[in-house]
PDB file of C-alpha atoms in Angstrom:
ATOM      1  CA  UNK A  14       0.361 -15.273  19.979  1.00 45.00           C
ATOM      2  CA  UNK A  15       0.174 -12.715  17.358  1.00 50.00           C
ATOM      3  CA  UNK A  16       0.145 -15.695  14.340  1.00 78.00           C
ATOM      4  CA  UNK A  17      -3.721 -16.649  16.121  1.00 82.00           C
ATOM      5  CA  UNK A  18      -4.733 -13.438  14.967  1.00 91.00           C
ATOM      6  CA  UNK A  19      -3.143 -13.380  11.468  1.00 94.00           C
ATOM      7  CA  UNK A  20      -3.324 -16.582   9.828  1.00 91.00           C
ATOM      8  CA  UNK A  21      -6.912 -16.800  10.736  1.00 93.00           C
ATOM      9  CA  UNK A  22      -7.705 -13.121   9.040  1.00 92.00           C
ATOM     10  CA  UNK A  23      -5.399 -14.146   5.961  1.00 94.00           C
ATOM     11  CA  UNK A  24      -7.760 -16.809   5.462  1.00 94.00           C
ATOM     12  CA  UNK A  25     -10.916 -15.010   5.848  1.00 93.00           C
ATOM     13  CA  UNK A  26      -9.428 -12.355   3.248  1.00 94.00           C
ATOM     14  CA  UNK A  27      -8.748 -15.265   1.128  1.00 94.00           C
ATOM     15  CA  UNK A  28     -12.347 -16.357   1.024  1.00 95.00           C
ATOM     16  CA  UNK A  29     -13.407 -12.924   0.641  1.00 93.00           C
ATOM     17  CA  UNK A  30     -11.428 -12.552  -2.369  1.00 93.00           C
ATOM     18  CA  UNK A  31     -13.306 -15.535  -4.266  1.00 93.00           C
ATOM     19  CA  UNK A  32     -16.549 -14.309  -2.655  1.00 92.00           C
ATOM     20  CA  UNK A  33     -15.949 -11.026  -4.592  1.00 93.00           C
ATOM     21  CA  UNK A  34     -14.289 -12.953  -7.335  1.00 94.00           C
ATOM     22  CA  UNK A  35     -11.355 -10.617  -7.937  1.00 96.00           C
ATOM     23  CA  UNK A  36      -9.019 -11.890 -10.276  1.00 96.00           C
ATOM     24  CA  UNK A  37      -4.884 -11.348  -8.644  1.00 97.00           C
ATOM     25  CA  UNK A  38      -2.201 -11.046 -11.161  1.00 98.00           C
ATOM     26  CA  UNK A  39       0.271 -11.273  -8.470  1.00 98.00           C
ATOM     27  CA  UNK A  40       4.157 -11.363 -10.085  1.00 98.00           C
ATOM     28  CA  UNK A  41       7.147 -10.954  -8.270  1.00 98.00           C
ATOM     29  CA  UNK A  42       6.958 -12.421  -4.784  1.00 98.00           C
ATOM     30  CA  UNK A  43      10.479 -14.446  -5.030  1.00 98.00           C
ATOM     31  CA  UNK A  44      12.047 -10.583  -4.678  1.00 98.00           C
ATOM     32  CA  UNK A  45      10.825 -10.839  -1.105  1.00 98.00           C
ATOM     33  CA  UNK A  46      13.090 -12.178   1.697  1.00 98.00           C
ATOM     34  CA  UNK A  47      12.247 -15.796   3.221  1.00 98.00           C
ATOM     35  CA  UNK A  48      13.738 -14.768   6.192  1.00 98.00           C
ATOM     36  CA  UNK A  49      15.310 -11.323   8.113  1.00 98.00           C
ATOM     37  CA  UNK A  50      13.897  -7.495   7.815  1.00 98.00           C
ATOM     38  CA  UNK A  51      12.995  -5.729   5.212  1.00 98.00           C
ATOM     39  CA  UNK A  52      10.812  -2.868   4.495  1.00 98.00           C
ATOM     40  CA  UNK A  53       8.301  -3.451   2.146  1.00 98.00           C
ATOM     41  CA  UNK A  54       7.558   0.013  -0.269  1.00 98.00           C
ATOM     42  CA  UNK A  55       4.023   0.975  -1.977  1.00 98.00           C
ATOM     43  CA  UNK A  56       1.977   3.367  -3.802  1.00 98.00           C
ATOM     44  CA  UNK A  57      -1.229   3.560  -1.893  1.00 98.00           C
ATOM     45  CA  UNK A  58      -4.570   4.274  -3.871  1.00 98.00           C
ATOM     46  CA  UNK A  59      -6.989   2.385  -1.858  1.00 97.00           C
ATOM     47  CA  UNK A  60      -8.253   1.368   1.663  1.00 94.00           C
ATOM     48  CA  UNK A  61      -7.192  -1.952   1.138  1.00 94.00           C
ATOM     49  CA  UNK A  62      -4.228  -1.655  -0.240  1.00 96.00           C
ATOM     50  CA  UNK A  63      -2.362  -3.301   3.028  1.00 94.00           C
ATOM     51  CA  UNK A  64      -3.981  -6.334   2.735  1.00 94.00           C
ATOM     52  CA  UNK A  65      -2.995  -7.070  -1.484  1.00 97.00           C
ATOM     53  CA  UNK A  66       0.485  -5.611  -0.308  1.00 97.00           C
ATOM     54  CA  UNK A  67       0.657  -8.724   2.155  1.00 96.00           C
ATOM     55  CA  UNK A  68      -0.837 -11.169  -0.273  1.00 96.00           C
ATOM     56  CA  UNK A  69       2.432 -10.375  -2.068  1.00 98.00           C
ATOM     57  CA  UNK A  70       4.565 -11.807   0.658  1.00 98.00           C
ATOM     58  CA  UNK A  71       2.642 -14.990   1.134  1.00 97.00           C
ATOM     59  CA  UNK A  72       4.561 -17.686  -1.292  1.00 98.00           C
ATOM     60  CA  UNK A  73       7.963 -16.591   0.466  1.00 98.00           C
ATOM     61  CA  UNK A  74       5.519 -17.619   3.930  1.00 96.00           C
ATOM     62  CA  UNK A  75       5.850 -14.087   5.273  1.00 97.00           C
ATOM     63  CA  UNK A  76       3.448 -11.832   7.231  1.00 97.00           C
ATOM     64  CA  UNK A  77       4.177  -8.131   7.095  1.00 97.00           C
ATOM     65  CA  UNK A  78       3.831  -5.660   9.611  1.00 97.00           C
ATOM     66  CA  UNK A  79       2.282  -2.224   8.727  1.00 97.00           C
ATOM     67  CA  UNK A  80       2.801   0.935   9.346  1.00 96.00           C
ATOM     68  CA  UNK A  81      -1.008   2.449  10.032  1.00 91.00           C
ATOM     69  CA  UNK A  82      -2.572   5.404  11.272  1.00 88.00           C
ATOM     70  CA  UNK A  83      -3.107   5.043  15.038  1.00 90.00           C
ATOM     71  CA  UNK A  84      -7.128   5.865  14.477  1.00 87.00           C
ATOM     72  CA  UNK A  85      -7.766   2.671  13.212  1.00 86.00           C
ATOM     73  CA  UNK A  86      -6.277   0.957  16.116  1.00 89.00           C
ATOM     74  CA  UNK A  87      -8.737   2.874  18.277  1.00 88.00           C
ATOM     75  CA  UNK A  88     -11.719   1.275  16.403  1.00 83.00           C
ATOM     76  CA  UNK A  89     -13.461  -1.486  17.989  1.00 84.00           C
ATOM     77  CA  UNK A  90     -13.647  -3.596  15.423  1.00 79.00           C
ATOM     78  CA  UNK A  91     -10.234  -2.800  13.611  1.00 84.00           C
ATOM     79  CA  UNK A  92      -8.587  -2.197  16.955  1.00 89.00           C
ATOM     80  CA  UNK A  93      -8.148  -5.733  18.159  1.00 88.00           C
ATOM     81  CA  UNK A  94      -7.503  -7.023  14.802  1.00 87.00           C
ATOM     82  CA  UNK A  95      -4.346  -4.448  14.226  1.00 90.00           C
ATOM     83  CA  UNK A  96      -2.738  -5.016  17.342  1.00 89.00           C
ATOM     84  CA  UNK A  97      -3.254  -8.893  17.292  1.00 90.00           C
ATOM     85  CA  UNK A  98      -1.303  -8.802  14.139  1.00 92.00           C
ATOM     86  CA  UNK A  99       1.297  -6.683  15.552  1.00 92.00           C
ATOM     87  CA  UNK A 100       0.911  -3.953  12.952  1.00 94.00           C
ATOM     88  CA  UNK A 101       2.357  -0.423  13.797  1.00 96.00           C
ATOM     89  CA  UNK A 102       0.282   2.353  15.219  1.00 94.00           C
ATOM     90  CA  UNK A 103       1.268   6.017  13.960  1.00 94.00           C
ATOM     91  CA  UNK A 104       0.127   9.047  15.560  1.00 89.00           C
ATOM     92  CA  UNK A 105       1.319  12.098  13.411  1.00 78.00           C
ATOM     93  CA  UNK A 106       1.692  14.425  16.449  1.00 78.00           C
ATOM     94  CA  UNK A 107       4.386  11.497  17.972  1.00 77.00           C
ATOM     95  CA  UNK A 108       6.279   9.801  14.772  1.00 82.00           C
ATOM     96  CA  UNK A 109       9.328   8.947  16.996  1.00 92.00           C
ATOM     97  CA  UNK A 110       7.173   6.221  18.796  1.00 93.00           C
ATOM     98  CA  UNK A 111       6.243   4.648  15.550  1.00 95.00           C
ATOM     99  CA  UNK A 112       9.867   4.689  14.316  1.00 96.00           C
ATOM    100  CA  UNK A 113      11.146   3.091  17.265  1.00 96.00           C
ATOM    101  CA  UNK A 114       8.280   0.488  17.395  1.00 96.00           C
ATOM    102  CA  UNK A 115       9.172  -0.009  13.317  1.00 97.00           C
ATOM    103  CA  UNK A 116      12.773  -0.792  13.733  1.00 98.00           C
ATOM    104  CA  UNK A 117      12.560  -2.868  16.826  1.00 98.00           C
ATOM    105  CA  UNK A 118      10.743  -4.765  14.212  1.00 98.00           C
ATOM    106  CA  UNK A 119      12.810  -4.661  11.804  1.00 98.00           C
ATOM    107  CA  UNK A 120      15.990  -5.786  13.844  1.00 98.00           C
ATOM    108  CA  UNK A 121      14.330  -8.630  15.112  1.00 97.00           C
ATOM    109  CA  UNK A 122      13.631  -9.641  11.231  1.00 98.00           C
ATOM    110  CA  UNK A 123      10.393  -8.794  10.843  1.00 98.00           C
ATOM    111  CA  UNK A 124       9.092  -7.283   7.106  1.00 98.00           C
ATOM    112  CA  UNK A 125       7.737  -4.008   7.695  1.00 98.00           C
ATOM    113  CA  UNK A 126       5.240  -2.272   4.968  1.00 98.00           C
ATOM    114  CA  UNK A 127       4.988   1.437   4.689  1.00 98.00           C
ATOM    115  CA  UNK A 128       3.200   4.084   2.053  1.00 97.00           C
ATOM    116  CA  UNK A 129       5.536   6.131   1.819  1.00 97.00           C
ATOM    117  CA  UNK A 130       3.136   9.045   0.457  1.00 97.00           C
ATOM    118  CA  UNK A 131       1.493   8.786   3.773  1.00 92.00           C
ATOM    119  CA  UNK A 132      -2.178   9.221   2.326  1.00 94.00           C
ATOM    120  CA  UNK A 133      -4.225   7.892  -0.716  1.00 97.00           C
ATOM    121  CA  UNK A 134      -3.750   9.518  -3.762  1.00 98.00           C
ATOM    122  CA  UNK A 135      -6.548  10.235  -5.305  1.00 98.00           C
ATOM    123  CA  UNK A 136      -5.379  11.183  -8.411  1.00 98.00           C
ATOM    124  CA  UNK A 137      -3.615   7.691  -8.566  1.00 98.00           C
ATOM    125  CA  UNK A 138      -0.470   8.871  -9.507  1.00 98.00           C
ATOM    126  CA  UNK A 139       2.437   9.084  -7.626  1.00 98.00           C
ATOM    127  CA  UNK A 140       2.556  11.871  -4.706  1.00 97.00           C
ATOM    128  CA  UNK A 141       6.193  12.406  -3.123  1.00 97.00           C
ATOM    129  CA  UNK A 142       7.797  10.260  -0.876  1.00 98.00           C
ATOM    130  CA  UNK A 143       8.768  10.668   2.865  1.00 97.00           C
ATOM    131  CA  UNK A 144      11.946   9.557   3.765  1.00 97.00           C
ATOM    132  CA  UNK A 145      11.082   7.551   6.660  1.00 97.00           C
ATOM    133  CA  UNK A 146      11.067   4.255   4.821  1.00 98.00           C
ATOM    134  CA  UNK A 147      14.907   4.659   3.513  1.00 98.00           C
ATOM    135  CA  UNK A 148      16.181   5.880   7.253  1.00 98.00           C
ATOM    136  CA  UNK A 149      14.158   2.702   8.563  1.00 98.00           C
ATOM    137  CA  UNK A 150      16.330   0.730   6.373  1.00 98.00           C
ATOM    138  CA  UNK A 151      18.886   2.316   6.693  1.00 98.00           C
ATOM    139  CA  UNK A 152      19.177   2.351  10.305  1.00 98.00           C
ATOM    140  CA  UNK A 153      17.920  -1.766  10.798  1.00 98.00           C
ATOM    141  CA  UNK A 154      20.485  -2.333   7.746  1.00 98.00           C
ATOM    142  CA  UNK A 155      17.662  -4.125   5.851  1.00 98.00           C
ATOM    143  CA  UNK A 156      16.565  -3.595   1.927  1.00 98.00           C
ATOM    144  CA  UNK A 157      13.860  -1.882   0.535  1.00 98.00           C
ATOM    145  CA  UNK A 158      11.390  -4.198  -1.530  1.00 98.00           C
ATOM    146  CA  UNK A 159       9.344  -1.629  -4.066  1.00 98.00           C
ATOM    147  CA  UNK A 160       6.146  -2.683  -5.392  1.00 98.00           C
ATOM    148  CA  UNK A 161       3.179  -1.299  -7.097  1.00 98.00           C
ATOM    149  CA  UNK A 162      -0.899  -1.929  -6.668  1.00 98.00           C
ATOM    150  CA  UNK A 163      -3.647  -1.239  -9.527  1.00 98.00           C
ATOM    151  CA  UNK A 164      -6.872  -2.042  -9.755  1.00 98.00           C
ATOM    152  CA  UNK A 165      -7.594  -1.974  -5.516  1.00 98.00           C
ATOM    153  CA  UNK A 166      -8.925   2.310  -5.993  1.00 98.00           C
ATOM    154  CA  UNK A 167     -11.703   0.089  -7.722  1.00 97.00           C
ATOM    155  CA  UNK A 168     -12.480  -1.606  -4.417  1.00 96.00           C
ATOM    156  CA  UNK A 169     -12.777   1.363  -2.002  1.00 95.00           C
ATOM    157  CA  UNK A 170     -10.797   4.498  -1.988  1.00 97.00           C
ATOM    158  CA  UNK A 171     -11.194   7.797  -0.719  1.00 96.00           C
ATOM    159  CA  UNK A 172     -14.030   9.909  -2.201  1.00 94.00           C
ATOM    160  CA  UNK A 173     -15.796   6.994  -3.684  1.00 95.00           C
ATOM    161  CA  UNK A 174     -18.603   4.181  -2.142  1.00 94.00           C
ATOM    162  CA  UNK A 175     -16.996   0.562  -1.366  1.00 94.00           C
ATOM    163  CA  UNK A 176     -17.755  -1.928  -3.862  1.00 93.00           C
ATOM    164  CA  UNK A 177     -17.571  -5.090  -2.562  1.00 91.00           C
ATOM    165  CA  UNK A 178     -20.001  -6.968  -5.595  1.00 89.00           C
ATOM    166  CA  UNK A 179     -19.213 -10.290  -7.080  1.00 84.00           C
ATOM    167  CA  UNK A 180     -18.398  -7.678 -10.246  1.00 83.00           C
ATOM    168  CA  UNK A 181     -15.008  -9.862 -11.441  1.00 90.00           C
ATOM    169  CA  UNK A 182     -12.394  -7.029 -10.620  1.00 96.00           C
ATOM    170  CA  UNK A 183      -8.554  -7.262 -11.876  1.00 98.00           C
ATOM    171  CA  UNK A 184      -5.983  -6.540  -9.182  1.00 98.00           C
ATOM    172  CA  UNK A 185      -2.520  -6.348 -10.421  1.00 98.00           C
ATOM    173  CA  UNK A 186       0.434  -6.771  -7.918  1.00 98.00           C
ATOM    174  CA  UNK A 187       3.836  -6.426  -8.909  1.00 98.00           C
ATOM    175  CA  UNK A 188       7.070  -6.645  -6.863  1.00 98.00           C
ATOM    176  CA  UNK A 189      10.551  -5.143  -7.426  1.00 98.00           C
ATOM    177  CA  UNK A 190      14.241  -6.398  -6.551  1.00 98.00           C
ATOM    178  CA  UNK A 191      15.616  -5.318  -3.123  1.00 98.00           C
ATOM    179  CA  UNK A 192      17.182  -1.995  -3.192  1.00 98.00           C
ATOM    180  CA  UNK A 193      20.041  -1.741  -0.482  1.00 98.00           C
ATOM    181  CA  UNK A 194      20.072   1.229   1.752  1.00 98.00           C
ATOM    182  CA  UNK A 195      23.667   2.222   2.117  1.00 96.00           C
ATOM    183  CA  UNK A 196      24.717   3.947   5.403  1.00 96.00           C
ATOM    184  CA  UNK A 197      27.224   6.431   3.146  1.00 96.00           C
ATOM    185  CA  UNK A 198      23.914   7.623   1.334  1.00 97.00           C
ATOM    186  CA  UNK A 199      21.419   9.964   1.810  1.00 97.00           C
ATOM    187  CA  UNK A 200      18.352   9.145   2.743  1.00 98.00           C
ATOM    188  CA  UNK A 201      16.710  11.080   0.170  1.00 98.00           C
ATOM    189  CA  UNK A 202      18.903   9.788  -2.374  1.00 98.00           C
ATOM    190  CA  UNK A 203      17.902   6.586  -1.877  1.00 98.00           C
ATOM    191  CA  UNK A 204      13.642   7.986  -1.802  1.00 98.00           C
ATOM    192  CA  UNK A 205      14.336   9.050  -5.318  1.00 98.00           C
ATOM    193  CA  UNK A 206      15.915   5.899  -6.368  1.00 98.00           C
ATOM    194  CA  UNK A 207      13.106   3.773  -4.500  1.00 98.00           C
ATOM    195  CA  UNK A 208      10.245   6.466  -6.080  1.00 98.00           C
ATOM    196  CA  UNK A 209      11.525   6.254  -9.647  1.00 98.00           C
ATOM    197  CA  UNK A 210      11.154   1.935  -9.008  1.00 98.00           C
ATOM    198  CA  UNK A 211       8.065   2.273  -7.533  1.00 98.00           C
ATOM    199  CA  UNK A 212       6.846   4.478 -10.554  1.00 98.00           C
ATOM    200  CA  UNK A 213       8.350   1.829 -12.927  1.00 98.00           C
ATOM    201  CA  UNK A 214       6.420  -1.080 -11.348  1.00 98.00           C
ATOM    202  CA  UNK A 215       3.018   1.148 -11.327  1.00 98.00           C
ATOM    203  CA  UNK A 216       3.418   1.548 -14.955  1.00 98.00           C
ATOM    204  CA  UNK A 217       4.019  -1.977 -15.598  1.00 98.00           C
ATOM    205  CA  UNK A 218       0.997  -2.665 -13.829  1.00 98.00           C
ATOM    206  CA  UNK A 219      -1.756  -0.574 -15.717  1.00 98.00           C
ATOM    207  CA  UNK A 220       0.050  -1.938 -18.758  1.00 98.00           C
ATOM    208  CA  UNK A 221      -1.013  -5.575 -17.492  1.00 98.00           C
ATOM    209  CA  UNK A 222      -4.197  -4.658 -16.316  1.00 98.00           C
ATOM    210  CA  UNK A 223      -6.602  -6.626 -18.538  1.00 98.00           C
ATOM    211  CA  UNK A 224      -9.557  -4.164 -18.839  1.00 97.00           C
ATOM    212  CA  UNK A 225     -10.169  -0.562 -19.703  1.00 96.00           C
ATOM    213  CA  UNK A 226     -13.273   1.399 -18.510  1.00 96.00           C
ATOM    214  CA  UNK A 227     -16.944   0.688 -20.002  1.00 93.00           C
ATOM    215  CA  UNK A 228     -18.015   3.869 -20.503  1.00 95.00           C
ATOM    216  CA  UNK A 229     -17.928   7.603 -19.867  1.00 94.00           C
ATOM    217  CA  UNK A 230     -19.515   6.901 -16.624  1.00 93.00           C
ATOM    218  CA  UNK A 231     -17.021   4.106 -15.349  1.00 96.00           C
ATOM    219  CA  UNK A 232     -13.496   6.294 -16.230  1.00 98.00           C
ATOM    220  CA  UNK A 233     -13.351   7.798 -12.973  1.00 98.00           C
ATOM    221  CA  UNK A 234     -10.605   5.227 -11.913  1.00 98.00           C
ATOM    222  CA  UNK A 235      -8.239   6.161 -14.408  1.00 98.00           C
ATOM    223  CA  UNK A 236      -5.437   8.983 -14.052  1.00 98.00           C
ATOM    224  CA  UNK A 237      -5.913  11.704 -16.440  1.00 97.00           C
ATOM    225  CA  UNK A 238      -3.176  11.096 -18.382  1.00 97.00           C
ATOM    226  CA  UNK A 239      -4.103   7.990 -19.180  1.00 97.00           C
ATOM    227  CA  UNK A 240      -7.639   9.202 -20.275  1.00 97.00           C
ATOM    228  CA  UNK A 241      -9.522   8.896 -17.353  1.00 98.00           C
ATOM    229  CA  UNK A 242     -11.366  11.506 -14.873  1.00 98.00           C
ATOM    230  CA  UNK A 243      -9.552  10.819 -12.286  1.00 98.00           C
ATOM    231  CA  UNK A 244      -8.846  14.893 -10.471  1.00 97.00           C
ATOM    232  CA  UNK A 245      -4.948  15.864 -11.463  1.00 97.00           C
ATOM    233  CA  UNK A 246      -2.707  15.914  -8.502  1.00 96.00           C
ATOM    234  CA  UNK A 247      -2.794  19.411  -9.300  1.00 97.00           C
ATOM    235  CA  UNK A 248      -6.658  19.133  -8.500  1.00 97.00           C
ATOM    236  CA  UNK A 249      -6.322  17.499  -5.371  1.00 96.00           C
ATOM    237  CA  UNK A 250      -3.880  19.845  -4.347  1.00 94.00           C
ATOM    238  CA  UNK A 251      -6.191  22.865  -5.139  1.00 94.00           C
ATOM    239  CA  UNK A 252      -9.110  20.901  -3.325  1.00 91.00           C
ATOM    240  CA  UNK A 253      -6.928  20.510   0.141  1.00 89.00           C
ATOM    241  CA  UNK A 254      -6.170  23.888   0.066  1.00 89.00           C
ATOM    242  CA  UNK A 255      -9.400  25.289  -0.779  1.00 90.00           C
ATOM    243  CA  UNK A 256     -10.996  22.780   2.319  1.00 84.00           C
ATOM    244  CA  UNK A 257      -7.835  23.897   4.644  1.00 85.00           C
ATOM    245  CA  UNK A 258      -9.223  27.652   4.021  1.00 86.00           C
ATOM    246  CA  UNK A 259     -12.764  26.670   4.387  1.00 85.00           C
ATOM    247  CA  UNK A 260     -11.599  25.440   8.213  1.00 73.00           C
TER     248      UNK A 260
END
C-alpha cells in the first residue's frame, strides 16, 4: 500500500522540479544498494533536503525511508503524506520508539535516511554528528551510504522566505561508497569516519556548483569561509543561547 502514496508524490516532485526549473547535478547513485538495508547519511541545510536525498536513490529503483520529526506527521497536510510513505516519526522526548521503528526497517531491507546533525545548519557547515545513524547500522548489520546536498538552503531553509520561482537554481547531489559498520567498533568511531566523508563530499559539491552569488545582497547562502554572510556556527551558537536565555 505504502508504494500508492510514494510513487505518485515522486512524480509530482518531479514535475515540480521542471516547474521551478532547477538544474540536478546528481553523481553517485550506483554507491547505493539495489537491494537490502542501508542507512542513507546527510548534511541537512534545507527543508527539502529529504526529498533531493531520495532523488539520489532513484536510478538504483529505491525509495528511502526517513527519519523526521514527529510534528510534521501531525500536520494535516504532511501527516498523511509521511505515514503513507512509511517514513519514521521521531519524538525527542521518546527516541527509543523511533530506533526500534528504524531498524525494523532496516532488517526487513529497507534504506533508511537520517541527518545526523538532527537540525538545519544554518551556517551550512557541518554541525556534529549523533551517533544514532552508526548504532542503526550497526545493530541491522547494514552500511552507511554518506552523501552531501548544496544548493537546496537556496530553496527554503530556516531563517529565510521559500523560493519556489522559475529562477534556474543548481542543486548538486553527490553520493559516497558504503562505509561498513563493524560490530568490534565504536560507534563514535565510525561517526567520525562517516563525518570526515560526509565533509569530503560537501566540499566536492560547492566545488561543482556552477554559480557564485550576484551580488552583496545575494551572498547570504554562502558559509563564511567561503566568502559569504552566512552567521558562523559560532554565531548560531551564540544566537541559541542568547534565545534559550530570553525563554
Amino acid at each position: 500500500m505504502a508504494e500508492l502514496v510514494y510513487r505518485p508524490v515522486v512524480g509530482l516532485a518531479r514535475t515540480m522540479f521542471k516547474v521551478w526549473d532547477l538544474q540536478i547535478d546528481c553523481r553517485g547513485s550506483e554507491n547505493i544498494p539495489r537491494s537490502g538495508g542501508a542507512v542513507l547519511v546527510s548534511n541537512h541545510i534545507s527543508y527539502l533536503d529529504f526529498i533531493f536525498n531520495g532523488l539520489a536513490a532513484l536510478p538504483q529503483k529505491r525509495l528511502v525511508r526517513f527519519m523526521a520529526k514527529e510534528s510534521v506527521f501531525r500536520h494535516r497536510i504532511s501527516g498523511p503524506l509521511m505515514r503513507g510513505m512509511k517514513h519514521i516519526p521521531v519524538d525527542r522526548n521518546q527516541g527509543e520508539a523511533a530506533y526500534a521503528h528504524a531498524l525494523d526497517s532496516l532488517r526487513s531491507g529497507e534504506i533508511v535516511g537520517v541527518f545526523p546533525e538532527a537540525t538545519i545548519s544554518q551556517s551550512f557547515t557541518l554541525k556534529s554528528f549523533k551517533s544514532g545513524a552508526a548504532r542503526l547500522a550497526q545493530e541491522a548489520g547494514v552500511p552507511l551510504i554518506p552523501m552531501a546536498v548544496w544548493g537546496t538552503q537556496r530553496l527554503w531553509t530556516k531563517g529565510h522566505p521559500r523560493n519556489f520561482k522559475r529562477s534556474h537554481i543548481p542543486i548538486t547531489i553527490r553520493v559516497g561508497e558504503a562505509i561498513e559498520a563493524s560490530r568490534e567498533q565504536y560507534a563514535g568511531a565510525i561517526t567520525r569516519r562517516v563525518r570526515e566523508r560526509v565533509q569530503e563530499l560537501l566540499e566536492a559539491a560547492q566545488r561543482a556548483y556552477p554559480v557564485r552569488p550576484k551580488g552583496p545582497d545575494d551572498t547570504w547562502w554562502m558559509p563564511a569561509h567561503l566568502g559569504g554572510t552566512a552567521p558562523t556556527a559560532e554565531e548560531v551558537r551564540a544566537q541559541e543561547v542568547r534565545a534559550e536565555e530570553a525563554h
